[in-house]
Amino acid sequence: MIKEPLIPLFQLMISLSSAIDLISPMVSAHHKQVAYISLKIATEMRLSVRMCQNIVLAAMLHDV
């Protein structure tokens, strides 16, 4: 039986964010900056690790 490769969701989102940066240099690193700021806010709010992960993923995709 052939196993499908497992791609971690976070790595997939980082790759997608980087690809978007290549398409539009005007917003280069914008998604990563928003994700970082969102993580800092979520951390200050003392949200759970799972919630912080979801917020970071959402922030990285907010313009898609």
CSV table of N, CA, C and O in Angstrom, one decimal, residues 9-58:
chain,number,residue,atom,x,y,z
A,9,LEU,N,0.1,21.2,8.4
A,9,LEU,CA,-0.7,22.3,8.0
A,9,LEU,C,0.1,23.6,8.1
A,9,LEU,O,0.0,24.5,7.2
A,10,PHE,N,0.8,23.8,9.2
A,10,PHE,CA,1.6,25.1,9.4
A,10,PHE,C,2.6,25.3,8.3
A,10,PHE,O,2.7,26.4,7.8
A,11,GLN,N,3.3,24.2,7.9
A,11,GLN,CA,4.3,24.3,6.9
A,11,GLN,C,3.7,24.7,5.5
A,11,GLN,O,4.2,25.4,4.7
A,12,LEU,N,2.5,24.1,5.3
A,12,LEU,CA,1.7,24.4,4.1
A,12,LEU,C,1.4,25.9,4.0
A,12,LEU,O,1.5,26.5,3.0
A,13,MET,N,0.9,26.4,5.1
A,13,MET,CA,0.5,27.8,5.2
A,13,MET,C,1.7,28.8,5.0
A,13,MET,O,1.6,29.8,4.4
A,14,ILE,N,2.8,28.4,5.6
A,14,ILE,CA,4.0,29.2,5.4
A,14,ILE,C,4.4,29.3,4.0
A,14,ILE,O,4.7,30.3,3.4
A,15,SER,N,4.3,28.1,3.3
A,15,SER,CA,4.7,28.0,1.9
A,15,SER,C,3.7,28.9,1.0
A,15,SER,O,4.1,29.6,0.1
A,16,LEU,N,2.4,28.8,1.4
A,16,LEU,CA,1.4,29.6,0.6
A,16,LEU,C,1.6,31.1,0.9
A,16,LEU,O,1.5,31.8,-0.1
A,17,SER,N,1.9,31.4,2.1
A,17,SER,CA,2.2,32.8,2.4
A,17,SER,C,3.4,33.4,1.6
A,17,SER,O,3.4,34.5,1.1
A,18,SER,N,4.4,32.5,1.5
A,18,SER,CA,5.6,32.9,0.8
A,18,SER,C,5.3,33.0,-0.7
A,18,SER,O,5.9,33.9,-1.4
A,19,ALA,N,4.5,32.2,-1.2
A,19,ALA,CA,4.1,32.2,-2.6
A,19,ALA,C,3.3,33.5,-2.9
A,19,ALA,O,3.6,34.1,-4.0
A,20,ILE,N,2.5,33.9,-2.0
A,20,ILE,CA,1.7,35.1,-2.2
A,20,ILE,C,2.6,36.3,-2.2
A,20,ILE,O,2.5,37.3,-3.0
A,21,ASP,N,3.7,36.3,-1.3
A,21,ASP,CA,4.6,37.4,-1.3
A,21,ASP,C,5.4,37.5,-2.6
A,21,ASP,O,5.7,38.6,-3.1
A,22,LEU,N,5.6,36.4,-3.3
A,22,LEU,CA,6.3,36.4,-4.6
A,22,LEU,C,5.4,37.1,-5.7
A,22,LEU,O,5.9,37.7,-6.6
A,23,ILE,N,4.1,36.8,-5.6
A,23,ILE,CA,3.2,37.4,-6.6
A,23,ILE,C,3.1,38.9,-6.4
A,23,ILE,O,3.0,39.6,-7.4
A,24,SER,N,3.0,39.4,-5.2
A,24,SER,CA,2.8,40.8,-5.0
A,24,SER,C,3.9,41.3,-4.0
A,24,SER,O,3.7,41.3,-2.8
A,25,PRO,N,5.0,41.8,-4.5
A,25,PRO,CA,6.1,42.3,-3.7
A,25,PRO,C,5.7,43.5,-2.8
A,25,PRO,O,6.3,43.8,-1.8
A,26,MET,N,4.6,44.2,-3.2
A,26,MET,CA,4.2,45.3,-2.4
A,26,MET,C,3.7,44.9,-0.9
A,26,MET,O,3.8,45.7,0.0
A,27,VAL,N,3.3,43.7,-0.8
A,27,VAL,CA,2.8,43.2,0.5
A,27,VAL,C,3.8,42.1,1.0
A,27,VAL,O,3.4,41.3,1.8
A,28,SER,N,5.0,42.2,0.6
A,28,SER,CA,6.0,41.2,1.0
A,28,SER,C,6.1,41.1,2.5
A,28,SER,O,6.2,42.1,3.2
A,29,ALA,N,5.9,39.9,3.0
A,29,ALA,CA,6.0,39.6,4.5
A,29,ALA,C,4.8,40.1,5.3
A,29,ALA,O,4.7,39.9,6.5
A,30,HIS,N,3.8,40.7,4.6
A,30,HIS,CA,2.7,41.2,5.3
A,30,HIS,C,1.9,40.1,6.1
A,30,HIS,O,1.6,40.3,7.2
A,31,HIS,N,1.7,39.0,5.5
A,31,HIS,CA,1.0,37.9,6.1
A,31,HIS,C,1.7,37.4,7.4
A,31,HIS,O,1.1,37.1,8.4
A,32,LYS,N,3.0,37.3,7.3
A,32,LYS,CA,3.8,36.9,8.4
A,32,LYS,C,3.8,37.9,9.5
A,32,LYS,O,3.8,37.6,10.7
A,33,GLN,N,3.8,39.2,9.1
A,33,GLN,CA,3.8,40.2,10.2
A,33,GLN,C,2.5,40.2,10.9
A,33,GLN,O,2.4,40.4,12.1
A,34,VAL,N,1.4,40.1,10.1
A,34,VAL,CA,0.1,40.0,10.8
A,34,VAL,C,0.0,38.8,11.7
A,34,VAL,O,-0.6,38.9,12.8
A,35,ALA,N,0.5,37.7,11.2
A,35,ALA,CA,0.5,36.5,12.1
A,35,ALA,C,1.3,36.7,13.4
A,35,ALA,O,0.8,36.3,14.4
A,36,TYR,N,2.4,37.3,13.3
A,36,TYR,CA,3.2,37.6,14.4
A,36,TYR,C,2.5,38.5,15.4
A,36,TYR,O,2.5,38.2,16.6
A,37,ILE,N,2.0,39.6,14.9
A,37,ILE,CA,1.2,40.5,15.8
A,37,ILE,C,0.0,39.8,16.4
A,37,ILE,O,-0.3,40.0,17.6
A,38,SER,N,-0.7,39.0,15.6
A,38,SER,CA,-1.8,38.2,16.2
A,38,SER,C,-1.4,37.3,17.3
A,38,SER,O,-2.1,37.1,18.3
A,39,LEU,N,-0.3,36.6,17.1
A,39,LEU,CA,0.2,35.7,18.1
A,39,LEU,C,0.5,36.4,19.4
A,39,LEU,O,0.2,36.0,20.5
A,40,LYS,N,1.2,37.6,19.3
A,40,LYS,CA,1.5,38.4,20.4
A,40,LYS,C,0.3,38.8,21.2
A,40,LYS,O,0.2,38.7,22.4
A,41,ILE,N,-0.8,39.2,20.5
A,41,ILE,CA,-2.0,39.6,21.1
A,41,ILE,C,-2.7,38.4,21.8
A,41,ILE,O,-3.1,38.5,22.9
A,42,ALA,N,-2.7,37.3,21.1
A,42,ALA,CA,-3.3,36.1,21.6
A,42,ALA,C,-2.6,35.6,22.9
A,42,ALA,O,-3.2,35.2,23.9
A,43,THR,N,-1.3,35.7,22.9
A,43,THR,CA,-0.4,35.3,24.0
A,43,THR,C,-0.7,36.3,25.2
A,43,THR,O,-0.9,35.8,26.3
A,44,GLU,N,-0.8,37.5,25.0
A,44,GLU,CA,-1.2,38.5,26.0
A,44,GLU,C,-2.6,38.2,26.6
A,44,GLU,O,-2.8,38.4,27.8
A,45,MET,N,-3.5,37.7,25.8
A,45,MET,CA,-4.8,37.4,26.2
A,45,MET,C,-4.8,36.0,26.9
A,45,MET,O,-5.9,35.6,27.4
A,46,ARG,N,-3.7,35.3,27.0
A,46,ARG,CA,-3.5,34.0,27.6
A,46,ARG,C,-4.5,33.0,27.0
A,46,ARG,O,-5.1,32.2,27.8
A,47,LEU,N,-4.6,33.0,25.7
A,47,LEU,CA,-5.4,32.0,25.0
A,47,LEU,C,-4.7,30.7,25.0
A,47,LEU,O,-3.4,30.6,25.2
A,48,SER,N,-5.4,29.6,24.8
A,48,SER,CA,-4.8,28.3,24.8
A,48,SER,C,-3.8,28.2,23.6
A,48,SER,O,-3.9,28.9,22.6
A,49,VAL,N,-2.9,27.2,23.7
A,49,VAL,CA,-1.9,27.0,22.6
A,49,VAL,C,-2.7,26.7,21.3
A,49,VAL,O,-2.4,27.2,20.2
A,50,ARG,N,-3.7,25.8,21.4
A,50,ARG,CA,-4.5,25.5,20.2
A,50,ARG,C,-5.1,26.7,19.6
A,50,ARG,O,-5.2,26.9,18.4
A,51,MET,N,-5.7,27.6,20.4
A,51,MET,CA,-6.3,28.8,19.9
A,51,MET,C,-5.3,29.7,19.3
A,51,MET,O,-5.6,30.3,18.2
A,52,CYS,N,-4.1,29.8,19.9
A,52,CYS,CA,-3.1,30.6,19.3
A,52,CYS,C,-2.6,30.1,17.9
A,52,CYS,O,-2.4,30.9,17.0
A,53,GLN,N,-2.6,28.8,17.8
A,53,GLN,CA,-2.2,28.2,16.5
A,53,GLN,C,-3.3,28.5,15.5
A,53,GLN,O,-2.9,28.9,14.3
A,54,ASN,N,-4.5,28.4,15.8
A,54,ASN,CA,-5.6,28.7,14.9
A,54,ASN,C,-5.6,30.2,14.5
A,54,ASN,O,-5.8,30.5,13.3
A,55,ILE,N,-5.3,31.0,15.4
A,55,ILE,CA,-5.2,32.5,15.1
A,55,ILE,C,-4.1,32.8,14.2
A,55,ILE,O,-4.2,33.6,13.2
A,56,VAL,N,-2.9,32.2,14.4
A,56,VAL,CA,-1.8,32.4,13.5
A,56,VAL,C,-2.1,31.9,12.1
A,56,VAL,O,-1.8,32.6,11.1
A,57,LEU,N,-2.7,30.7,12.0
A,57,LEU,CA,-3.1,30.2,10.7
A,57,LEU,C,-4.1,31.1,10.0
A,57,LEU,O,-4.0,31.4,8.8
A,58,ALA,N,-5.1,31.6,10.7
A,58,ALA,CA,-6.1,32.5,10.1
A,58,ALA,C,-5.4,33.8,9.7
A,58,ALA,O,-5.7,34.4,8.6
